[in-house]
Amino acid sequence: MNAKSVSMQNIKVLPDTSTLYRAAAEEFIRCARKSVADHGRFCVALSGGSTPRGVYSLLAERPGDLPWSNIFVFFGDERHVPPDHPDSNYRMAQEALLSKVPISAANVFRIRAELDAKQAAQLYEGQLRSFFGLKPGELPRFDLILLGLGDDGHTASLFPGSAALNETSRLVVANRVEKFQQYRITLTFPVINHAAEIMFLVSGAGKEEILKEVLSKGEKYPAQCVRPENGALLWFVDQDAARLL
Ligand code: 6PG
């Protein structure tokens, strides 16, 4: 690696996908326990995508390892579909993890993506404001936000060229993604960059080019704009995705 915007110690390269799932699950558990010990609760925003699913399945196998009554689950983004739709991030998290562990439904905050996208975004922003007790102008501080990396450099539902990239005041927006001719609902950069910890999960040979690009200096890709102001940024990548680093 030459001049990179991310220092090497924040990039964990794991030999294969199952080792990546295990390492990321361990970090999730460590962060949850530390957050609960420090301030009594763990607020996490989950990601969609195939790599997180593997991590959620591992966490589901170890329900006793997490303090579920003190865990509050949110979503970093959602597809504009009802919660029982195969594309729903909520459905994926529910099937892989939430239905298998002793978490109360009251601790899970899903994006109401069965509604009009703008209304769903406004409602979610309202839920965040009320849960975190925010005054105008304040941002929520998630203990952990999980993110994936799309092969076009998107993260959460912050796609290249989309309007949400420029959002500076809203916490959640409906973001029109032209290539899908659809809205997505997503947390904005101010919220993401205010988190205490961000974990990118990236696996597979299809990600090698974009991972190299995103870890270079610049702001060409949305994922390059993830830079926590006062938090940790960790990358968990498998050897296939890391091949060009
Ligand atoms: C989603 C995501 C999205 C995802 C990336 C990477 O709703 O799909 O939140 O940002 O993380 O597209 O997905 P994979 O891990 O499946 O490659």
PDB file of C-alpha atoms and ligand atoms in Angstrom:
ATOM      1  CA  MET A   1       0.000   0.000   0.000  1.00  0.00           C
ATOM      2  CA  ASN A   2       1.332   3.447  -0.855  1.00  0.00           C
ATOM      3  CA  ALA A   3      -0.211   6.760   0.221  1.00  0.00           C
ATOM      4  CA  LYS A   4      -3.561   5.713   1.605  1.00  0.00           C
ATOM      5  CA  SER A   5      -6.206   7.642   3.415  1.00  0.00           C
ATOM      6  CA  VAL A   6      -6.752   4.707   5.765  1.00  0.00           C
ATOM      7  CA  SER A   7      -3.895   3.406   7.824  1.00  0.00           C
ATOM      8  CA  MET A   8      -3.082  -0.270   7.423  1.00  0.00           C
ATOM      9  CA  GLN A   9      -3.800  -1.145  11.040  1.00  0.00           C
ATOM     10  CA  ASN A  10      -7.479  -0.356  10.480  1.00  0.00           C
ATOM     11  CA  ILE A  11      -7.735  -2.884   7.662  1.00  0.00           C
ATOM     12  CA  LYS A  12      -8.071  -6.473   8.783  1.00  0.00           C
ATOM     13  CA  VAL A  13      -7.452  -8.859   5.906  1.00  0.00           C
ATOM     14  CA  LEU A  14      -8.855 -12.293   6.687  1.00  0.00           C
ATOM     15  CA  PRO A  15      -7.870 -15.393   4.694  1.00  0.00           C
ATOM     16  CA  ASP A  16     -11.407 -16.315   3.682  1.00  0.00           C
ATOM     17  CA  THR A  17     -15.028 -15.313   4.064  1.00  0.00           C
ATOM     18  CA  SER A  18     -15.852 -17.541   7.008  1.00  0.00           C
ATOM     19  CA  THR A  19     -12.868 -16.187   8.953  1.00  0.00           C
ATOM     20  CA  LEU A  20     -14.062 -12.666   8.102  1.00  0.00           C
ATOM     21  CA  TYR A  21     -17.527 -13.483   9.478  1.00  0.00           C
ATOM     22  CA  ARG A  22     -15.972 -14.782  12.700  1.00  0.00           C
ATOM     23  CA  ALA A  23     -13.661 -11.781  13.146  1.00  0.00           C
ATOM     24  CA  ALA A  24     -16.474  -9.303  12.469  1.00  0.00           C
ATOM     25  CA  ALA A  25     -18.824 -11.142  14.861  1.00  0.00           C
ATOM     26  CA  GLU A  26     -16.138 -10.977  17.575  1.00  0.00           C
ATOM     27  CA  GLU A  27     -15.726  -7.240  17.025  1.00  0.00           C
ATOM     28  CA  PHE A  28     -19.513  -6.757  17.141  1.00  0.00           C
ATOM     29  CA  ILE A  29     -19.648  -8.585  20.492  1.00  0.00           C
ATOM     30  CA  ARG A  30     -16.651  -6.670  21.873  1.00  0.00           C
ATOM     31  CA  CYS A  31     -18.145  -3.326  20.865  1.00  0.00           C
ATOM     32  CA  ALA A  32     -21.573  -4.241  22.289  1.00  0.00           C
ATOM     33  CA  ARG A  33     -20.181  -5.335  25.654  1.00  0.00           C
ATOM     34  CA  LYS A  34     -17.938  -2.286  25.921  1.00  0.00           C
ATOM     35  CA  SER A  35     -20.801   0.095  25.046  1.00  0.00           C
ATOM     36  CA  VAL A  36     -23.106  -1.489  27.631  1.00  0.00           C
ATOM     37  CA  ALA A  37     -20.345  -1.409  30.277  1.00  0.00           C
ATOM     38  CA  ASP A  38     -19.565   2.260  29.447  1.00  0.00           C
ATOM     39  CA  HIS A  39     -23.026   3.764  29.088  1.00  0.00           C
ATOM     40  CA  GLY A  40     -25.616   1.060  29.640  1.00  0.00           C
ATOM     41  CA  ARG A  41     -26.720   0.372  26.081  1.00  0.00           C
ATOM     42  CA  PHE A  42     -25.497  -0.568  22.622  1.00  0.00           C
ATOM     43  CA  CYS A  43     -27.040   1.221  19.634  1.00  0.00           C
ATOM     44  CA  VAL A  44     -26.160  -0.388  16.334  1.00  0.00           C
ATOM     45  CA  ALA A  45     -27.192   0.313  12.750  1.00  0.00           C
ATOM     46  CA  LEU A  46     -27.210  -2.833  10.622  1.00  0.00           C
ATOM     47  CA  SER A  47     -26.419  -3.051   6.939  1.00  0.00           C
ATOM     48  CA  GLY A  48     -27.978  -5.084   4.177  1.00  0.00           C
ATOM     49  CA  GLY A  49     -25.938  -7.134   1.752  1.00  0.00           C
ATOM     50  CA  SER A  50     -24.532 -10.628   1.604  1.00  0.00           C
ATOM     51  CA  THR A  51     -21.464 -10.208   3.814  1.00  0.00           C
ATOM     52  CA  PRO A  52     -23.358  -8.950   6.895  1.00  0.00           C
ATOM     53  CA  ARG A  53     -25.776 -11.856   6.600  1.00  0.00           C
ATOM     54  CA  GLY A  54     -22.918 -14.256   7.354  1.00  0.00           C
ATOM     55  CA  VAL A  55     -21.994 -12.217  10.421  1.00  0.00           C
ATOM     56  CA  TYR A  56     -25.613 -12.106  11.640  1.00  0.00           C
ATOM     57  CA  SER A  57     -25.919 -15.885  11.290  1.00  0.00           C
ATOM     58  CA  LEU A  58     -22.853 -16.375  13.483  1.00  0.00           C
ATOM     59  CA  LEU A  59     -24.184 -13.968  16.108  1.00  0.00           C
ATOM     60  CA  ALA A  60     -27.467 -15.892  16.083  1.00  0.00           C
ATOM     61  CA  GLU A  61     -25.574 -19.050  17.048  1.00  0.00           C
ATOM     62  CA  ARG A  62     -24.304 -17.337  20.221  1.00  0.00           C
ATOM     63  CA  PRO A  63     -27.348 -15.578  21.724  1.00  0.00           C
ATOM     64  CA  GLY A  64     -25.863 -15.814  25.240  1.00  0.00           C
ATOM     65  CA  ASP A  65     -22.806 -13.763  24.239  1.00  0.00           C
ATOM     66  CA  LEU A  66     -24.723 -10.510  23.853  1.00  0.00           C
ATOM     67  CA  PRO A  67     -26.687  -8.427  26.402  1.00  0.00           C
ATOM     68  CA  TRP A  68     -29.832  -8.343  24.264  1.00  0.00           C
ATOM     69  CA  SER A  69     -32.027  -6.340  26.638  1.00  0.00           C
ATOM     70  CA  ASN A  70     -29.552  -3.451  26.355  1.00  0.00           C
ATOM     71  CA  ILE A  71     -29.166  -3.654  22.588  1.00  0.00           C
ATOM     72  CA  PHE A  72     -31.065  -1.288  20.276  1.00  0.00           C
ATOM     73  CA  VAL A  73     -31.069  -2.203  16.613  1.00  0.00           C
ATOM     74  CA  PHE A  74     -31.481   0.314  13.788  1.00  0.00           C
ATOM     75  CA  PHE A  75     -30.860   0.123  10.044  1.00  0.00           C
ATOM     76  CA  GLY A  76     -28.349   2.097   8.004  1.00  0.00           C
ATOM     77  CA  ASP A  77     -30.485   1.839   4.901  1.00  0.00           C
ATOM     78  CA  GLU A  78     -33.483   0.095   3.437  1.00  0.00           C
ATOM     79  CA  ARG A  79     -34.809  -0.805   0.031  1.00  0.00           C
ATOM     80  CA  HIS A  80     -38.204   0.713  -0.830  1.00  0.00           C
ATOM     81  CA  VAL A  81     -40.141  -2.490  -0.239  1.00  0.00           C
ATOM     82  CA  PRO A  82     -42.426  -3.883   2.489  1.00  0.00           C
ATOM     83  CA  PRO A  83     -40.787  -5.748   5.397  1.00  0.00           C
ATOM     84  CA  ASP A  84     -41.747  -9.187   4.090  1.00  0.00           C
ATOM     85  CA  HIS A  85     -40.223  -8.552   0.636  1.00  0.00           C
ATOM     86  CA  PRO A  86     -37.200 -10.704  -0.307  1.00  0.00           C
ATOM     87  CA  ASP A  87     -35.146  -7.509  -0.900  1.00  0.00           C
ATOM     88  CA  SER A  88     -35.919  -6.032   2.519  1.00  0.00           C
ATOM     89  CA  ASN A  89     -32.859  -5.457   4.707  1.00  0.00           C
ATOM     90  CA  TYR A  90     -35.113  -5.735   7.747  1.00  0.00           C
ATOM     91  CA  ARG A  91     -36.355  -9.117   6.570  1.00  0.00           C
ATOM     92  CA  MET A  92     -32.794 -10.331   6.064  1.00  0.00           C
ATOM     93  CA  ALA A  93     -31.712  -9.208   9.543  1.00  0.00           C
ATOM     94  CA  GLN A  94     -34.878 -10.639  11.047  1.00  0.00           C
ATOM     95  CA  GLU A  95     -34.384 -14.031   9.407  1.00  0.00           C
ATOM     96  CA  ALA A  96     -30.640 -14.301   9.989  1.00  0.00           C
ATOM     97  CA  LEU A  97     -30.465 -12.825  13.490  1.00  0.00           C
ATOM     98  CA  LEU A  98     -33.306 -10.992  15.199  1.00  0.00           C
ATOM     99  CA  SER A  99     -35.857 -13.823  15.143  1.00  0.00           C
ATOM    100  CA  LYS A 100     -33.272 -16.153  16.714  1.00  0.00           C
ATOM    101  CA  VAL A 101     -32.171 -14.134  19.727  1.00  0.00           C
ATOM    102  CA  PRO A 102     -33.975 -12.846  22.829  1.00  0.00           C
ATOM    103  CA  ILE A 103     -34.399  -9.241  21.678  1.00  0.00           C
ATOM    104  CA  SER A 104     -37.636  -7.429  22.440  1.00  0.00           C
ATOM    105  CA  ALA A 105     -39.530  -6.077  19.409  1.00  0.00           C
ATOM    106  CA  ALA A 106     -39.465  -2.696  21.177  1.00  0.00           C
ATOM    107  CA  ASN A 107     -35.654  -2.646  20.786  1.00  0.00           C
ATOM    108  CA  VAL A 108     -35.774  -3.014  16.991  1.00  0.00           C
ATOM    109  CA  PHE A 109     -36.338   0.122  14.907  1.00  0.00           C
ATOM    110  CA  ARG A 110     -37.042  -0.735  11.321  1.00  0.00           C
ATOM    111  CA  ILE A 111     -37.476   1.741   8.457  1.00  0.00           C
ATOM    112  CA  ARG A 112     -41.148   1.741   7.424  1.00  0.00           C
ATOM    113  CA  ALA A 113     -40.298   1.219   3.765  1.00  0.00           C
ATOM    114  CA  GLU A 114     -43.779   0.023   2.872  1.00  0.00           C
ATOM    115  CA  LEU A 115     -44.757   3.731   3.005  1.00  0.00           C
ATOM    116  CA  ASP A 116     -43.975   6.510   0.565  1.00  0.00           C
ATOM    117  CA  ALA A 117     -40.136   6.754   0.624  1.00  0.00           C
ATOM    118  CA  LYS A 118     -40.019  10.397   1.755  1.00  0.00           C
ATOM    119  CA  GLN A 119     -42.538   9.741   4.489  1.00  0.00           C
ATOM    120  CA  ALA A 120     -40.586   6.661   5.626  1.00  0.00           C
ATOM    121  CA  ALA A 121     -37.398   8.754   5.801  1.00  0.00           C
ATOM    122  CA  GLN A 122     -39.126  11.499   7.814  1.00  0.00           C
ATOM    123  CA  LEU A 123     -40.648   8.993  10.213  1.00  0.00           C
ATOM    124  CA  TYR A 124     -37.285   7.317  10.777  1.00  0.00           C
ATOM    125  CA  GLU A 125     -35.579  10.636  11.348  1.00  0.00           C
ATOM    126  CA  GLY A 126     -38.280  11.419  13.929  1.00  0.00           C
ATOM    127  CA  GLN A 127     -37.675   8.072  15.633  1.00  0.00           C
ATOM    128  CA  LEU A 128     -33.942   8.745  15.804  1.00  0.00           C
ATOM    129  CA  ARG A 129     -34.498  12.249  17.185  1.00  0.00           C
ATOM    130  CA  SER A 130     -36.794  10.950  19.869  1.00  0.00           C
ATOM    131  CA  PHE A 131     -34.789   7.817  20.798  1.00  0.00           C
ATOM    132  CA  PHE A 132     -31.511   9.742  21.092  1.00  0.00           C
ATOM    133  CA  GLY A 133     -33.217  12.787  22.660  1.00  0.00           C
ATOM    134  CA  LEU A 134     -31.745  15.155  20.063  1.00  0.00           C
ATOM    135  CA  LYS A 135     -32.089  18.897  20.132  1.00  0.00           C
ATOM    136  CA  PRO A 136     -32.249  20.710  16.770  1.00  0.00           C
ATOM    137  CA  GLY A 137     -28.879  20.503  15.057  1.00  0.00           C
ATOM    138  CA  GLU A 138     -27.675  17.522  17.132  1.00  0.00           C
ATOM    139  CA  LEU A 139     -26.676  14.198  15.627  1.00  0.00           C
ATOM    140  CA  PRO A 140     -27.238  10.698  17.013  1.00  0.00           C
ATOM    141  CA  ARG A 141     -24.129   8.880  18.166  1.00  0.00           C
ATOM    142  CA  PHE A 142     -24.392   5.228  17.194  1.00  0.00           C
ATOM    143  CA  ASP A 143     -22.025   2.902  19.022  1.00  0.00           C
ATOM    144  CA  LEU A 144     -21.563   0.934  15.824  1.00  0.00           C
ATOM    145  CA  ILE A 145     -22.615   1.299  12.194  1.00  0.00           C
ATOM    146  CA  LEU A 146     -22.090  -1.644   9.858  1.00  0.00           C
ATOM    147  CA  LEU A 147     -21.476  -0.802   6.220  1.00  0.00           C
ATOM    148  CA  GLY A 148     -20.901  -2.699   3.003  1.00  0.00           C
ATOM    149  CA  LEU A 149     -19.178  -1.587  -0.191  1.00  0.00           C
ATOM    150  CA  GLY A 150     -20.958  -1.812  -3.529  1.00  0.00           C
ATOM    151  CA  ASP A 151     -18.938  -2.452  -6.690  1.00  0.00           C
ATOM    152  CA  ASP A 152     -19.792   1.103  -7.815  1.00  0.00           C
ATOM    153  CA  GLY A 153     -18.374   2.540  -4.573  1.00  0.00           C
ATOM    154  CA  HIS A 154     -21.714   3.063  -2.823  1.00  0.00           C
ATOM    155  CA  THR A 155     -22.182   2.427   0.834  1.00  0.00           C
ATOM    156  CA  ALA A 156     -25.439   2.252   2.800  1.00  0.00           C
ATOM    157  CA  SER A 157     -27.744   3.662   0.053  1.00  0.00           C
ATOM    158  CA  LEU A 158     -25.419   6.536  -0.774  1.00  0.00           C
ATOM    159  CA  PHE A 159     -24.901   5.910  -4.472  1.00  0.00           C
ATOM    160  CA  PRO A 160     -22.505   7.777  -6.800  1.00  0.00           C
ATOM    161  CA  GLY A 161     -24.146  10.864  -8.274  1.00  0.00           C
ATOM    162  CA  SER A 162     -27.221  10.693  -6.018  1.00  0.00           C
ATOM    163  CA  ALA A 163     -28.669  13.702  -4.214  1.00  0.00           C
ATOM    164  CA  ALA A 164     -28.190  12.265  -0.711  1.00  0.00           C
ATOM    165  CA  LEU A 165     -24.421  12.671  -1.005  1.00  0.00           C
ATOM    166  CA  ASN A 166     -24.829  16.421  -0.512  1.00  0.00           C
ATOM    167  CA  GLU A 167     -27.167  16.262   2.467  1.00  0.00           C
ATOM    168  CA  THR A 168     -25.832  18.174   5.447  1.00  0.00           C
ATOM    169  CA  SER A 169     -28.789  18.600   7.803  1.00  0.00           C
ATOM    170  CA  ARG A 170     -31.210  15.676   7.475  1.00  0.00           C
ATOM    171  CA  LEU A 171     -30.458  12.454   9.362  1.00  0.00           C
ATOM    172  CA  VAL A 172     -32.340  10.163   6.985  1.00  0.00           C
ATOM    173  CA  VAL A 173     -33.363  10.759   3.376  1.00  0.00           C
ATOM    174  CA  ALA A 174     -35.202   9.059   0.546  1.00  0.00           C
ATOM    175  CA  ASN A 175     -32.539   8.782  -2.137  1.00  0.00           C
ATOM    176  CA  ARG A 176     -33.476   8.258  -5.773  1.00  0.00           C
ATOM    177  CA  VAL A 177     -31.117   5.719  -7.350  1.00  0.00           C
ATOM    178  CA  GLU A 178     -31.388   6.143 -11.104  1.00  0.00           C
ATOM    179  CA  LYS A 179     -29.766   2.864 -12.029  1.00  0.00           C
ATOM    180  CA  PHE A 180     -32.504   0.985 -10.161  1.00  0.00           C
ATOM    181  CA  GLN A 181     -35.238   3.536 -11.006  1.00  0.00           C
ATOM    182  CA  GLN A 182     -36.095   3.313  -7.318  1.00  0.00           C
ATOM    183  CA  TYR A 183     -35.838   5.110  -4.047  1.00  0.00           C
ATOM    184  CA  ARG A 184     -33.752   3.821  -1.181  1.00  0.00           C
ATOM    185  CA  ILE A 185     -33.970   5.176   2.345  1.00  0.00           C
ATOM    186  CA  THR A 186     -30.622   5.875   3.950  1.00  0.00           C
ATOM    187  CA  LEU A 187     -28.777   7.447   6.851  1.00  0.00           C
ATOM    188  CA  THR A 188     -26.800  10.462   5.682  1.00  0.00           C
ATOM    189  CA  PHE A 189     -23.062  11.138   5.956  1.00  0.00           C
ATOM    190  CA  PRO A 190     -23.402  13.475   8.968  1.00  0.00           C
ATOM    191  CA  VAL A 191     -24.993  10.601  10.946  1.00  0.00           C
ATOM    192  CA  ILE A 192     -22.588   7.962   9.701  1.00  0.00           C
ATOM    193  CA  ASN A 193     -19.547  10.119  10.419  1.00  0.00           C
ATOM    194  CA  HIS A 194     -20.772  10.875  13.944  1.00  0.00           C
ATOM    195  CA  ALA A 195     -20.689   7.188  14.985  1.00  0.00           C
ATOM    196  CA  ALA A 196     -18.299   5.915  17.645  1.00  0.00           C
ATOM    197  CA  GLU A 197     -17.308   2.999  15.405  1.00  0.00           C
ATOM    198  CA  ILE A 198     -17.869   2.032  11.794  1.00  0.00           C
ATOM    199  CA  MET A 199     -17.151  -1.428  10.425  1.00  0.00           C
ATOM    200  CA  PHE A 200     -16.961  -1.986   6.680  1.00  0.00           C
ATOM    201  CA  LEU A 201     -17.511  -5.624   5.685  1.00  0.00           C
ATOM    202  CA  VAL A 202     -16.178  -6.439   2.222  1.00  0.00           C
ATOM    203  CA  SER A 203     -15.760  -9.872   0.666  1.00  0.00           C
ATOM    204  CA  GLY A 204     -15.288 -11.547  -2.670  1.00  0.00           C
ATOM    205  CA  ALA A 205     -13.224 -11.177  -5.814  1.00  0.00           C
ATOM    206  CA  GLY A 206     -15.804  -8.830  -7.349  1.00  0.00           C
ATOM    207  CA  LYS A 207     -14.751  -6.147  -4.845  1.00  0.00           C
ATOM    208  CA  GLU A 208     -10.994  -6.095  -5.458  1.00  0.00           C
ATOM    209  CA  GLU A 209     -10.907  -3.151  -7.911  1.00  0.00           C
ATOM    210  CA  ILE A 210     -13.320  -0.932  -6.031  1.00  0.00           C
ATOM    211  CA  LEU A 211     -11.716  -1.663  -2.667  1.00  0.00           C
ATOM    212  CA  LYS A 212      -8.349  -0.561  -4.016  1.00  0.00           C
ATOM    213  CA  GLU A 213      -9.901   2.621  -5.437  1.00  0.00           C
ATOM    214  CA  VAL A 214     -11.840   3.453  -2.298  1.00  0.00           C
ATOM    215  CA  LEU A 215      -8.787   3.050  -0.084  1.00  0.00           C
ATOM    216  CA  SER A 216      -6.892   5.558  -2.251  1.00  0.00           C
ATOM    217  CA  LYS A 217      -7.004   9.258  -1.483  1.00  0.00           C
ATOM    218  CA  GLY A 218      -9.923  11.249  -2.851  1.00  0.00           C
ATOM    219  CA  GLU A 219     -13.676  11.539  -2.751  1.00  0.00           C
ATOM    220  CA  LYS A 220     -14.605  10.046  -6.084  1.00  0.00           C
ATOM    221  CA  TYR A 221     -16.699   7.308  -4.462  1.00  0.00           C
ATOM    222  CA  PRO A 222     -19.287   7.695  -1.706  1.00  0.00           C
ATOM    223  CA  ALA A 223     -17.515   5.133   0.491  1.00  0.00           C
ATOM    224  CA  GLN A 224     -14.482   7.463   0.557  1.00  0.00           C
ATOM    225  CA  CYS A 225     -16.603  10.061   2.370  1.00  0.00           C
ATOM    226  CA  VAL A 226     -16.962   7.794   5.393  1.00  0.00           C
ATOM    227  CA  ARG A 227     -14.585   9.463   7.825  1.00  0.00           C
ATOM    228  CA  PRO A 228     -15.756   9.377  11.439  1.00  0.00           C
ATOM    229  CA  GLU A 229     -15.056  12.727  13.133  1.00  0.00           C
ATOM    230  CA  ASN A 230     -14.442  11.215  16.522  1.00  0.00           C
ATOM    231  CA  GLY A 231     -14.665   7.486  16.088  1.00  0.00           C
ATOM    232  CA  ALA A 232     -12.973   4.363  14.757  1.00  0.00           C
ATOM    233  CA  LEU A 233     -13.130   3.142  11.177  1.00  0.00           C
ATOM    234  CA  LEU A 234     -12.407  -0.568  10.744  1.00  0.00           C
ATOM    235  CA  TRP A 235     -12.305  -2.536   7.524  1.00  0.00           C
ATOM    236  CA  PHE A 236     -12.866  -6.296   7.582  1.00  0.00           C
ATOM    237  CA  VAL A 237     -11.992  -7.668   4.159  1.00  0.00           C
ATOM    238  CA  ASP A 238     -11.275 -11.136   2.875  1.00  0.00           C
ATOM    239  CA  GLN A 239      -8.233 -12.114   0.860  1.00  0.00           C
ATOM    240  CA  ASP A 240     -10.150 -12.152  -2.437  1.00  0.00           C
ATOM    241  CA  ALA A 241     -11.321  -8.572  -1.999  1.00  0.00           C
ATOM    242  CA  ALA A 242      -7.873  -7.506  -0.737  1.00  0.00           C
ATOM    243  CA  ARG A 243      -5.917  -9.018  -3.644  1.00  0.00           C
ATOM    244  CA  LEU A 244      -4.944  -5.657  -5.167  1.00  0.00           C
ATOM    245  CA  LEU A 245      -4.017  -3.865  -1.924  1.00  0.00           C
TER     246      LEU A 245
HETATM  247  C1  6PG B   1     -27.845  -2.791   0.823  1.00  0.00           C
HETATM  248  C2  6PG B   1     -26.659  -2.220   1.492  1.00  0.00           C
HETATM  249  C3  6PG B   1     -25.530  -1.902   0.565  1.00  0.00           C
HETATM  250  C4  6PG B   1     -24.576  -3.092   0.631  1.00  0.00           C
HETATM  251  C5  6PG B   1     -23.575  -3.077  -0.492  1.00  0.00           C
HETATM  252  C6  6PG B   1     -22.650  -4.266  -0.451  1.00  0.00           C
HETATM  253  O1  6PG B   1     -28.933  -2.470   1.240  1.00  0.00           O
HETATM  254  O2  6PG B   1     -27.642  -3.577  -0.098  1.00  0.00           O
HETATM  255  O3  6PG B   1     -26.756  -1.645   2.659  1.00  0.00           O
HETATM  256  O4  6PG B   1     -24.867  -0.735   0.825  1.00  0.00           O
HETATM  257  O5  6PG B   1     -23.919  -3.088   1.851  1.00  0.00           O
HETATM  258  O6  6PG B   1     -24.291  -3.079  -1.695  1.00  0.00           O
HETATM  259  O7  6PG B   1     -23.395  -5.438  -0.461  1.00  0.00           O
HETATM  260  P1  6PG B   1     -22.731  -6.899  -0.480  1.00  0.00           P
HETATM  261  O8  6PG B   1     -22.101  -7.110   0.859  1.00  0.00           O
HETATM  262  O9  6PG B   1     -23.914  -7.801  -0.720  1.00  0.00           O
HETATM  263  O10 6PG B   1     -21.778  -6.913  -1.592  1.00  0.00           O
END
